XYZ file of C-alpha atoms in Angstrom:
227
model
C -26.592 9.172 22.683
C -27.465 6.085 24.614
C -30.154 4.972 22.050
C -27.410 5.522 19.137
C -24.644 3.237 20.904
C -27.346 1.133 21.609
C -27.997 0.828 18.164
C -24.520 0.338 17.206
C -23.751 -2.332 19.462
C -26.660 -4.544 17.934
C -25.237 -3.783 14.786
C -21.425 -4.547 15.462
C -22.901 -7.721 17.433
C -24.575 -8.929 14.453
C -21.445 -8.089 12.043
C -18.953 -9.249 14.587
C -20.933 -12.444 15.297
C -21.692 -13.184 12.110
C -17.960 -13.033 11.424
C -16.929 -15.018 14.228
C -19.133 -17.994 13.307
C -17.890 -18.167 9.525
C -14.363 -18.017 10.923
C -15.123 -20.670 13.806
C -16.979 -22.977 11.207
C -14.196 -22.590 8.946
C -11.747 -23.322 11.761
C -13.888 -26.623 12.989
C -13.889 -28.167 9.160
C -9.687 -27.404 9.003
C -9.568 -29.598 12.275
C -12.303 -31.958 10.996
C -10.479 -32.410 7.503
C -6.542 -32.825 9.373
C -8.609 -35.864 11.779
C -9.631 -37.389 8.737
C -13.346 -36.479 9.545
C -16.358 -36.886 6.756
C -17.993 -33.534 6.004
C -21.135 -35.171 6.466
C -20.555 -35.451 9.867
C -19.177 -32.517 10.500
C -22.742 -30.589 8.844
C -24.620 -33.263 10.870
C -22.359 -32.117 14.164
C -22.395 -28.537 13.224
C -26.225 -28.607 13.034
C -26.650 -30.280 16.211
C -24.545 -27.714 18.174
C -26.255 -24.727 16.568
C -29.595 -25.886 18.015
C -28.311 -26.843 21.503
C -26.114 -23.714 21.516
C -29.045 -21.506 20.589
C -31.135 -22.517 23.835
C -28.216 -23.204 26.028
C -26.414 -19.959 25.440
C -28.592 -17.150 27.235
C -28.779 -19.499 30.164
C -24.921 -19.408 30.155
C -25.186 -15.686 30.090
C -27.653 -15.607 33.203
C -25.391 -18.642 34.993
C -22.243 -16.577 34.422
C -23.765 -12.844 35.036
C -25.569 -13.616 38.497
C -22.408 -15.606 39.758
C -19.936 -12.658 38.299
C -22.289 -9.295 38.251
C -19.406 -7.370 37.243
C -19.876 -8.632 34.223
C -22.851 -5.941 33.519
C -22.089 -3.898 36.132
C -18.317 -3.042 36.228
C -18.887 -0.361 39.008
C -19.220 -3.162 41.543
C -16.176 -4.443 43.411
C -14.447 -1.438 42.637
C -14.022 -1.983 38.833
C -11.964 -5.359 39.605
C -14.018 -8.214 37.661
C -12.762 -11.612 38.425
C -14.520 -12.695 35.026
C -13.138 -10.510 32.702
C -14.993 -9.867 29.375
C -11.995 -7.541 27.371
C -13.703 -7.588 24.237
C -17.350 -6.495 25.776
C -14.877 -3.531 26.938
C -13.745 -3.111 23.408
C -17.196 -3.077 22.008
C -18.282 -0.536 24.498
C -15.322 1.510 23.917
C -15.837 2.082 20.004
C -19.691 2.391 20.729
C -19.123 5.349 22.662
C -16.713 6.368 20.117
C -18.350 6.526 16.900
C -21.558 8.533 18.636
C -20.434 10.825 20.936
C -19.922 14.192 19.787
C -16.513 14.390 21.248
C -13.925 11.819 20.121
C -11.280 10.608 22.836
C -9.289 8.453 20.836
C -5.821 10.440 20.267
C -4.441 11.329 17.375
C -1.785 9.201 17.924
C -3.856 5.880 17.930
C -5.617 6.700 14.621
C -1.829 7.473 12.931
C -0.926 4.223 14.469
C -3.656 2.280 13.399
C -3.176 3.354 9.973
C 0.579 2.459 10.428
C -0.394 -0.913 11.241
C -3.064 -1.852 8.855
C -0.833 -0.805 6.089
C 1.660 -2.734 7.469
C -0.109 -5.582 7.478
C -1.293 -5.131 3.947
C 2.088 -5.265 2.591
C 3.205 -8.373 4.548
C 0.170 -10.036 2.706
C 1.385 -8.556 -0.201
C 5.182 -9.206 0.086
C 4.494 -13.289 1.591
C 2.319 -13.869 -2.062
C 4.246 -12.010 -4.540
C 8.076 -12.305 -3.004
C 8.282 -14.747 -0.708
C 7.998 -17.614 -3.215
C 10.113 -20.432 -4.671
C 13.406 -20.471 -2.973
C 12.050 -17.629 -0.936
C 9.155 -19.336 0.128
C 11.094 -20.752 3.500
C 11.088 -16.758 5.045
C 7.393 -17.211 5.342
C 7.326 -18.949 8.435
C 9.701 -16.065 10.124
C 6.393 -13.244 9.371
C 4.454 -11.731 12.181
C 0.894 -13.404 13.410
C -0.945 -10.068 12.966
C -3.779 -11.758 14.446
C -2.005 -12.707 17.480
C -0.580 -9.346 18.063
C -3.837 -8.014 17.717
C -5.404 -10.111 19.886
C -3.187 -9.205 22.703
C -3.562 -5.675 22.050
C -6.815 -6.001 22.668
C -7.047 -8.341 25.816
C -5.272 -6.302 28.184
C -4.772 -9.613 30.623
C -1.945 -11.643 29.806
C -3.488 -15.229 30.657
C -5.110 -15.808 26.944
C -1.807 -14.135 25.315
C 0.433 -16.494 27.968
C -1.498 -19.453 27.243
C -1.019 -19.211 23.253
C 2.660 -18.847 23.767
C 2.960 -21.487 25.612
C 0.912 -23.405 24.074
C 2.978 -22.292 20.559
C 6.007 -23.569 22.558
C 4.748 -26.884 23.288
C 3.712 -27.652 19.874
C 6.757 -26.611 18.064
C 9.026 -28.532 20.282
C 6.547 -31.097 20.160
C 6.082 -31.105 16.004
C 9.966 -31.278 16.132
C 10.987 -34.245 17.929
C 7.086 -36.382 17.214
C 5.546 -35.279 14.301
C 4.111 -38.454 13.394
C 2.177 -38.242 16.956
C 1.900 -34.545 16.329
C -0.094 -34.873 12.745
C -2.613 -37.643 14.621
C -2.875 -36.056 18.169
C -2.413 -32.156 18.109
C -5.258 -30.945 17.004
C -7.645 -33.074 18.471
C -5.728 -32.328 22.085
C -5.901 -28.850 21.559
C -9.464 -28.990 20.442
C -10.510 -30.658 23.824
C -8.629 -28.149 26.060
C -10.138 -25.562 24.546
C -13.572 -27.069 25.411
C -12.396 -28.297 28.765
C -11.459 -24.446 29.620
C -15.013 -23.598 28.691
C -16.282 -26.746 30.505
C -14.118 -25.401 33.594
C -15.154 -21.696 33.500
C -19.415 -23.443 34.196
C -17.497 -25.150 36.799
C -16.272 -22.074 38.381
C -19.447 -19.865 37.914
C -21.650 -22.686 39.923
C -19.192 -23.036 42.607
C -19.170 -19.093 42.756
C -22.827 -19.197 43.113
C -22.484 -21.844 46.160
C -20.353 -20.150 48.026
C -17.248 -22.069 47.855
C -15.414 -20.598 44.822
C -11.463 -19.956 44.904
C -12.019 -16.253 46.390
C -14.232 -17.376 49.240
C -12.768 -21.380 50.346
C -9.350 -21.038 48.537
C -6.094 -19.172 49.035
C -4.194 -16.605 47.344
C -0.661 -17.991 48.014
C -0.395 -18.413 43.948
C -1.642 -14.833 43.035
C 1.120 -12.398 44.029
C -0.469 -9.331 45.653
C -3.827 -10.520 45.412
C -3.622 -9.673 41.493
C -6.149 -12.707 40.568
């Protein structure tokens, strides 16, 4: 059984990262081509990151799983991982899944995973074929499937928190500025998002000397020691 969720992990990482890099490359040109950017650049930039990313990334997976062993091991610390990885639990979960002989999932889930796909099916459906013309201003009032399904899956709240407020920001934001909003959005949002990641290496080296939040810092901000 091991061997055969082994298996299908390589083969949902491959899929699933395969997936995530069209989507991500698609996502990079959209902000390249609202900043006025040259494709040419952007290959020439895309290139450059794929080679540094392809040496730099399984030392960021050693960096981050010796500071945070939890990561790997989620027995340790009493199953409390203060670097959460939800979707490696996700992964794991339909791994063990699709081989065991016994399935866990209950009935319930599967009827309301059905529920939702078709759901979402005839939104898609409904936004291209009815919500047009004069009609065509309800669009904006439809569900982020995505969204939802993203915080189904992340069973934190910080990511799901964040993108609300950040949602907030930019719609009061794109209201009252959006000449400064068309320039300046994207390209601030772009950089947070990188100066998260850029944070997170921050964190995992100052775990590894000793003098991270848990060990030098206090908990006055994390209500019943919930961080």
């Amino acid at each position: 059984v091991q061997h055969a969720q082994r298996v299908n992990l390589v083969a949902g990482g491959l899929a699933s990262g395969a997936a995530d890099v069209s989507t991500a490359l698609t996502s990079d040109f959209r902000t390249g081509f609202l900043l006025g950017t040259p494709p040419i650049k952007q290959f020439i930039a895309q290139a450059i990151g794929t080679f540094v990313s392809v040496w730099l990334a399984p030392g960021l997976f050693i960096l981050f799983t010796t500071a945070y062993p939890c990561i790997i091991n989620p027995d340790i610390d009493g199953g409390h991982c203060a670097f959460g990885a939800p979707s490696v639990g996700a992964w794991a979960a339909v791994a063990q899944v699709v081989t065991e002989p016994n399935v866990s999932i209950p009935l319930s889930s599967g009827i309301f995973s059905i529920v939702m796909g078709v759901l979402s099916i005839i939104q898609v459906v409904l936004r291209h074929h009815y919500l047009v013309g004069e009609r065509e201003k309800y669009r904006e009032y439809l569900p982020n499937w995505g969204a939802i399904a993203l915080s189904f899956v992340i069973p934190g709240p910080v990511f799901t928190n964040a993108a609300l407020l950040g949602a907030i920001i930019s719609a009061v934001w794109r209201k009252w500025k959006p000449a400064s909003f068309e320039i300046y959005a994207y390209a601030i949002a772009a950089g947070m998002i990188a100066g998260e990641g850029m944070g997170g290496v921050v964190g995992a080296v100052l775990q590894l000397a000793g003098v991270s939040g848990d060990i030098k810092g206090t908990m006055v901000g994390c209500p019943m020691n919930s961080c």
